[in-house]
Each structure stands twice: as C-alpha cells, then as structure tokens.
PDB file of C-alpha atoms and ligand atoms in Angstrom:
ATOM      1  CA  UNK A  30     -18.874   1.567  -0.887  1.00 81.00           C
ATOM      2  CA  UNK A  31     -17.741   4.867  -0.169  1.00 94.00           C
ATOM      3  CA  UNK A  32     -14.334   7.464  -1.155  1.00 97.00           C
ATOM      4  CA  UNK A  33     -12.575   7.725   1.561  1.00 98.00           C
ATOM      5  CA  UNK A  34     -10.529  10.697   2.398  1.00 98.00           C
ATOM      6  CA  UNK A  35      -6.782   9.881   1.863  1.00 98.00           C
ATOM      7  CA  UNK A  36      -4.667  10.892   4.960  1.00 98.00           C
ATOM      8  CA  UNK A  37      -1.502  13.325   3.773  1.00 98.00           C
ATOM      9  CA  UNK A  38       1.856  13.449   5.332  1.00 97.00           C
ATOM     10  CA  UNK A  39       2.347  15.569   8.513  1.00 97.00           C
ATOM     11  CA  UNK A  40      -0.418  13.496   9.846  1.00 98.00           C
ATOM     12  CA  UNK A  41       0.534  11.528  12.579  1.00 98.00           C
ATOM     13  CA  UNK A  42      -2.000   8.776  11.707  1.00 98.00           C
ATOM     14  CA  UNK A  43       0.649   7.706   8.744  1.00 98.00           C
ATOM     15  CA  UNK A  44       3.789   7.234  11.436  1.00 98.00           C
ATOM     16  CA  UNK A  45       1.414   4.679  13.530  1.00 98.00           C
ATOM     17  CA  UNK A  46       2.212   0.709  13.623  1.00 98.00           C
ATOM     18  CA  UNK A  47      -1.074  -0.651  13.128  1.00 98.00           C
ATOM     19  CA  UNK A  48      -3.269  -3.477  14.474  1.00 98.00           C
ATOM     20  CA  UNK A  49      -3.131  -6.941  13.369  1.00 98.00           C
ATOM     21  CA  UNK A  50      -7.080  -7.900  12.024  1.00 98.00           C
ATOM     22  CA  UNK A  51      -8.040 -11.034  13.766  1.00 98.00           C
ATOM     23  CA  UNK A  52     -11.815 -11.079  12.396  1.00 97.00           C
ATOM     24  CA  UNK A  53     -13.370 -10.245   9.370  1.00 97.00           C
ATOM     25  CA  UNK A  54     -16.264  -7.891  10.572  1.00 97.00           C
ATOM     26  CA  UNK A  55     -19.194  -6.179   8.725  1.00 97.00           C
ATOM     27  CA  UNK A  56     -16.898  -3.077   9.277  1.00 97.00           C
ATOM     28  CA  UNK A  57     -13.669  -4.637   7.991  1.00 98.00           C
ATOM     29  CA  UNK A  58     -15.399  -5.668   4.426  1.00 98.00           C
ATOM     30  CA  UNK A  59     -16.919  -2.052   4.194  1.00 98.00           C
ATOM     31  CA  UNK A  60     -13.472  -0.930   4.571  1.00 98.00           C
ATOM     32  CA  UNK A  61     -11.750  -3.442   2.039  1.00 98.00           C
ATOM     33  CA  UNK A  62     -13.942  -2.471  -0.598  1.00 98.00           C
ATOM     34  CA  UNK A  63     -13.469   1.699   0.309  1.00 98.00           C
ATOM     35  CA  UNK A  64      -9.835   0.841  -0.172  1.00 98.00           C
ATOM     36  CA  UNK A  65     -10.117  -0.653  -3.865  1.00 98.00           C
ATOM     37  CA  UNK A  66     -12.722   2.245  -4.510  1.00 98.00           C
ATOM     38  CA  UNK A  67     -10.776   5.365  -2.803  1.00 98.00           C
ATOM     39  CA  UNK A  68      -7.381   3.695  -4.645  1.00 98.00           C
ATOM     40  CA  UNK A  69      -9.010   3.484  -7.765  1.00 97.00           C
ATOM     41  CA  UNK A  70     -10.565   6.887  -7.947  1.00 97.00           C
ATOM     42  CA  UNK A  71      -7.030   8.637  -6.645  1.00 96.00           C
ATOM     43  CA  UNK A  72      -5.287   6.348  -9.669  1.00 95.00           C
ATOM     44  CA  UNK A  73      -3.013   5.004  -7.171  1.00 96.00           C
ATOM     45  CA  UNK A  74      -1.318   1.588  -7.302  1.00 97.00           C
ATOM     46  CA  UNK A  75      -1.664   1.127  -3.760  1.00 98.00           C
ATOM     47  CA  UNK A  76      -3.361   2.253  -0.255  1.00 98.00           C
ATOM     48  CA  UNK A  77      -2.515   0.576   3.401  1.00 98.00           C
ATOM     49  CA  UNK A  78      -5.724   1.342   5.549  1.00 98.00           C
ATOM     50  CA  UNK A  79      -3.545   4.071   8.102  1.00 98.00           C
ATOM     51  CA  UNK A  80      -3.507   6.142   4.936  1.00 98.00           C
ATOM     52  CA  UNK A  81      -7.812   6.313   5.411  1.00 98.00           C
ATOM     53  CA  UNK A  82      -7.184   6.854   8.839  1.00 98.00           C
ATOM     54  CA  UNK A  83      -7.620   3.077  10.045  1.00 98.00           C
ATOM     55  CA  UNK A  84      -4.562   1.482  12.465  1.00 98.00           C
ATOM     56  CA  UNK A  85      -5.344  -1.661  10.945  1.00 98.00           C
ATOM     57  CA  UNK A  86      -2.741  -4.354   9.063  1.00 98.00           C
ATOM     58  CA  UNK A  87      -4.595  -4.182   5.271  1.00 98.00           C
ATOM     59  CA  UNK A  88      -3.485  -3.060   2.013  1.00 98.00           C
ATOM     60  CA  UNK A  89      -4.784  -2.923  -1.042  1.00 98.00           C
ATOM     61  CA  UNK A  90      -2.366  -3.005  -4.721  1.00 98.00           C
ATOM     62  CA  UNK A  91      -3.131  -2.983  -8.323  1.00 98.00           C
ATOM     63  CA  UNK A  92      -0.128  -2.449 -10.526  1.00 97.00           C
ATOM     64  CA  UNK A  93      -2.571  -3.049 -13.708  1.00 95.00           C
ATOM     65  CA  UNK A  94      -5.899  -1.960 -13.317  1.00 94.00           C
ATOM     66  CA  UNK A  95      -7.431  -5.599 -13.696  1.00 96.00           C
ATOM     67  CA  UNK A  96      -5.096  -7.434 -10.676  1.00 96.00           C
ATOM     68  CA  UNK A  97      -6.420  -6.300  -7.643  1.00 98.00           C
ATOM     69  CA  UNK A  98      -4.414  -7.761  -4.706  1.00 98.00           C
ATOM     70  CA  UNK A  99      -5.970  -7.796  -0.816  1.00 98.00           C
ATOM     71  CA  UNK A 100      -3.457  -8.945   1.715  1.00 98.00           C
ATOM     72  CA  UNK A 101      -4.132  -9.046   5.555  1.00 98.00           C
ATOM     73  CA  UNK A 102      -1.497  -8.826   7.955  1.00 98.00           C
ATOM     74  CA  UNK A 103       0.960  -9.328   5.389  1.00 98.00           C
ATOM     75  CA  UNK A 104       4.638 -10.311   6.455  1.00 98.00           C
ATOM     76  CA  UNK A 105       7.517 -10.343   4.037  1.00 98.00           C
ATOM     77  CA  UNK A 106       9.351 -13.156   3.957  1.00 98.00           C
ATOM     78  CA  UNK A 107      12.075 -13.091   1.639  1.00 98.00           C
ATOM     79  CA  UNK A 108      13.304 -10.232  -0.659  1.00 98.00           C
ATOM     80  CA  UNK A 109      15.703 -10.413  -3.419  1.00 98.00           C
ATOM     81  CA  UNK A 110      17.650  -8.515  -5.511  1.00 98.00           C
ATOM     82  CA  UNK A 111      17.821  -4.503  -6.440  1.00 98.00           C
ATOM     83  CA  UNK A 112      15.500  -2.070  -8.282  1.00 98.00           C
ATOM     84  CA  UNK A 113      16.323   2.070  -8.361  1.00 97.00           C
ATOM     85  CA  UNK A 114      13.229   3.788  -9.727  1.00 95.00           C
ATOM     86  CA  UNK A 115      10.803   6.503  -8.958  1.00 94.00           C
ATOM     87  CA  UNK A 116       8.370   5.624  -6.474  1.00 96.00           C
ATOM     88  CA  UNK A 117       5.235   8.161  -5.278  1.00 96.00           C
ATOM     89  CA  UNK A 118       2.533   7.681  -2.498  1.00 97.00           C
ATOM     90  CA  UNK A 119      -0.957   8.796  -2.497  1.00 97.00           C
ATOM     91  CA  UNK A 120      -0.667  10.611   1.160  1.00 98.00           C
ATOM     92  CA  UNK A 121       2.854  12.417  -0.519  1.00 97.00           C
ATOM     93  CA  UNK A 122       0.478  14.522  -3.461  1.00 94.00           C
ATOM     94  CA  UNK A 123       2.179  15.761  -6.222  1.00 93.00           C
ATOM     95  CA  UNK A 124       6.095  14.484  -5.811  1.00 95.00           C
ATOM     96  CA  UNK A 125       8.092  11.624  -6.327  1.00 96.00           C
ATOM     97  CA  UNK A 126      11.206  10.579  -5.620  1.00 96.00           C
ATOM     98  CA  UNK A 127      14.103   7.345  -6.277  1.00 96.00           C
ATOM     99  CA  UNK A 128      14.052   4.520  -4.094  1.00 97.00           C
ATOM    100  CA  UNK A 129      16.040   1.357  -4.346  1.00 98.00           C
ATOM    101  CA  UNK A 130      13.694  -1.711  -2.866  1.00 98.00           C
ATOM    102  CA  UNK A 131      14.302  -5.846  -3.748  1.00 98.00           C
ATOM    103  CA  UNK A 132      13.384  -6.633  -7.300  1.00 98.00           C
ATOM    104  CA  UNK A 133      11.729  -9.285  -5.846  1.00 98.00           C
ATOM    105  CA  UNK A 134       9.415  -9.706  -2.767  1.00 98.00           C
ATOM    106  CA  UNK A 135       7.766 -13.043  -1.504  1.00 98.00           C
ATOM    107  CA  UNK A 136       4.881 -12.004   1.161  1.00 98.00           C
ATOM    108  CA  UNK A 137       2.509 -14.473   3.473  1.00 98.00           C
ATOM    109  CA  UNK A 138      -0.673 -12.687   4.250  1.00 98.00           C
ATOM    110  CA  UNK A 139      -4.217 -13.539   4.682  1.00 98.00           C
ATOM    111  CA  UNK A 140      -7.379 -13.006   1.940  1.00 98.00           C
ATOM    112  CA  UNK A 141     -10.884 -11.617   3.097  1.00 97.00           C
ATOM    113  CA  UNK A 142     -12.019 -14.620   4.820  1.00 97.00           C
ATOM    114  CA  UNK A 143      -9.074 -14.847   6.807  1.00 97.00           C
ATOM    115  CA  UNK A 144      -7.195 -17.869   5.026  1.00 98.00           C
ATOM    116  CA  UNK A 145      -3.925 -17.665   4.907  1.00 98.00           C
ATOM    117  CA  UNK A 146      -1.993 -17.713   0.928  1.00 98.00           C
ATOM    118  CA  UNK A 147       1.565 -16.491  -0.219  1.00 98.00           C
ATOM    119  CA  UNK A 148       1.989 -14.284  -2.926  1.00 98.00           C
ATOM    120  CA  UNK A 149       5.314 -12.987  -4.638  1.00 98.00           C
ATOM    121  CA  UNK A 150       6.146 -10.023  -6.995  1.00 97.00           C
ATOM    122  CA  UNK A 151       9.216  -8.696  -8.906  1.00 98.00           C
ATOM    123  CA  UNK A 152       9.700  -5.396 -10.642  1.00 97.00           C
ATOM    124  CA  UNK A 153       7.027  -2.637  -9.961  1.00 97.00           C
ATOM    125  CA  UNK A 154       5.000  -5.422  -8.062  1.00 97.00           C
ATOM    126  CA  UNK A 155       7.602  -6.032  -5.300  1.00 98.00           C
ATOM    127  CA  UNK A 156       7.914  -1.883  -4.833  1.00 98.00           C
ATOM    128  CA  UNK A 157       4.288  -1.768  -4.697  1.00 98.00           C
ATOM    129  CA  UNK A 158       4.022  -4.242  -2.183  1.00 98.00           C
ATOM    130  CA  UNK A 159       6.804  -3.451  -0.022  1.00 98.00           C
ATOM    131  CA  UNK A 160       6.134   0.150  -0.118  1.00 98.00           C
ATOM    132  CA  UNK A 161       2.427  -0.591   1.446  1.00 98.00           C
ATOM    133  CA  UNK A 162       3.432  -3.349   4.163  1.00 98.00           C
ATOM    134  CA  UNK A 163       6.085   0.029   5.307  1.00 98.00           C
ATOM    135  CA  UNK A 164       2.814   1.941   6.106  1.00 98.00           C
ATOM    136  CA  UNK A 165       1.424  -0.577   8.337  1.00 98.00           C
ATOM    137  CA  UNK A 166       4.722   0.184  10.523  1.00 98.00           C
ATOM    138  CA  UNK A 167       4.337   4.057  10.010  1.00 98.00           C
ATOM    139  CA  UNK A 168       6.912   4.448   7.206  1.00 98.00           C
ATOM    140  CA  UNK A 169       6.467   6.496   4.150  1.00 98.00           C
ATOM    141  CA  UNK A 170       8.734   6.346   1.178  1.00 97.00           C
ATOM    142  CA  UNK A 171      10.492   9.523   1.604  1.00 96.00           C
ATOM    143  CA  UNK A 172      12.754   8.410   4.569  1.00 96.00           C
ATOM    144  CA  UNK A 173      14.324   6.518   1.547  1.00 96.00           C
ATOM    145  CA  UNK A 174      14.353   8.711  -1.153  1.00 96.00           C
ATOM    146  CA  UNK A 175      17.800   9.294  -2.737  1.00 95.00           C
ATOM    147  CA  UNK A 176      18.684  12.986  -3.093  1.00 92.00           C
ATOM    148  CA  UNK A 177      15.771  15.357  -3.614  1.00 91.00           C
ATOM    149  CA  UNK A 178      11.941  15.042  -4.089  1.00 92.00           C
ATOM    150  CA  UNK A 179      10.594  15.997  -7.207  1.00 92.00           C
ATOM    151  CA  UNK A 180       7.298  17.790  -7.680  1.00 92.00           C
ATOM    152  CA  UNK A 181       5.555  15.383 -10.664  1.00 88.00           C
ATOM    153  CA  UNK A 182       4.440  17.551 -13.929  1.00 73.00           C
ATOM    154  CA  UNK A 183       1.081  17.523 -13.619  1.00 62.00           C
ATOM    155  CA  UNK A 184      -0.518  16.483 -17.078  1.00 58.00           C
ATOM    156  CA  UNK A 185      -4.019  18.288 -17.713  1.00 55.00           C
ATOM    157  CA  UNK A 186      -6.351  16.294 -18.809  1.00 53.00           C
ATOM    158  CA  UNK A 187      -9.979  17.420 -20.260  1.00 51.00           C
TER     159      UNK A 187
HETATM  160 ZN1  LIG B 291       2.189   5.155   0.109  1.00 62.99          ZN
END
C-alpha cells in the first residue's frame, strides 16, 4: 500500500462526476487499501477516490479510528432530519466551515467483492457519508458553507 497524494481544491479533478466500478481489479484493491492508508495518515474521516486523482465511484469513512467503512457506488436513499455543525475536507487544508446535512442518512452501496449491502448513519456518520458520496459528483463542502470559512487553529504537536 502506498500514500497517495491528496488532490486540493482549484483542481479540476475534484469538480468531476466519476465512474461507476463495475469490476473489482488488481488495480481497484491497490487503490482501496491507498485510500484507508492516505486517509489515515492525513487524520481524515473520509476520502472519495477523485480526491487521489481517480474518477472512480469509492469512498472510504472512519468516524472512529476502529470502523472503517468501504462503499462502492454508493447511492443515498433516504435522508432524514437536520444537523448544523462544522464540517472540513482533506482537499480544503487548513479551514472549516458550518454545514447543515440530514442527521440521518440510509445509503445502498457495494463492499470489495462487489456484493451489494445497505448501511445507515446519524450524527457525524451521516455528514461523513454524505459529504464523500458529494465528491463522486464533483461537489466539495464549501458550496454549502454558511457565512465564512474559517482557517482551523492549528494545534502543534511534538
Ligand atoms: Zn471532502
């Protein structure tokens, strides 16, 4: 497995609508697992595979640390409910900004071997999730962000 390098916004790649997978290749497991790995090391949440540069329908989430989530061609299929809270994105370094999304999110996608399994989330879940099946249709968070965005304090760490 290998870091990938994490597209930033301005980058065209980002505002792409990308590919639906329709086999699980050698090259489409290397990239699942360079997701988890280049998510992990950037201490994101989430990545969608147009953020590495790939036009192809995967993301990756992990709210926790210890619930990693794939989904393939995911599709929402029924929201619910309000949440207004600070959201950030790993191609948008440094800021953040307030987005409302559903408090609750029910999505059917497909696992590594192609199968197909539903999954739902509420509270940071469901903004994870819906905030990573936008960049598979070239959205980023900040066409939603209410008033300004913030730069984040950066906290040092040793
Ligand atoms: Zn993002």
């Amino acid at each position: 497995m290998a870091i990938r390098t994490i597209r930033e916004i301005g980058d065209p790649v980002l505002n792409k609508v990308s590919k639906e997978v329709t086999e699980i290749t050698p090259r489409i497991r290397d990239l699942i697992g360079d997701m988890f790995e280049t998510m992990y090391e950037a201490n994101g949440v989430g990545l969608a595979a147009p953020q590495v540069g790939i036009l192809k329908r995967i993301v990756v989430v992990d709210t926790t640390g210890e619930d990693p989530v794939l989904m393939i061609n995911p599709r929402i299929l029924e929201t619910s409910g309000e949440q207004t809270g600070s959201e950030g994105c790993l191609s948008v370094p440094g800021k953040s900004g307030t987005v409302t999304r559903p408090n609750y999110v029910k999505i059917a996608a497909f696992n590594e071997n192609l199968e197909p399994f539903e999954i739902e989330g509420e509270e940071l879940l469901a903004r994870a999730f819906i905030h990573e099946v936008e960049h598979l249709d070239g959205h980023l968070y900040v066409e939603k962000v209410e008033g300004e965005l913030m730069d984040v304090e950066m906290v040092e760490e040793e």
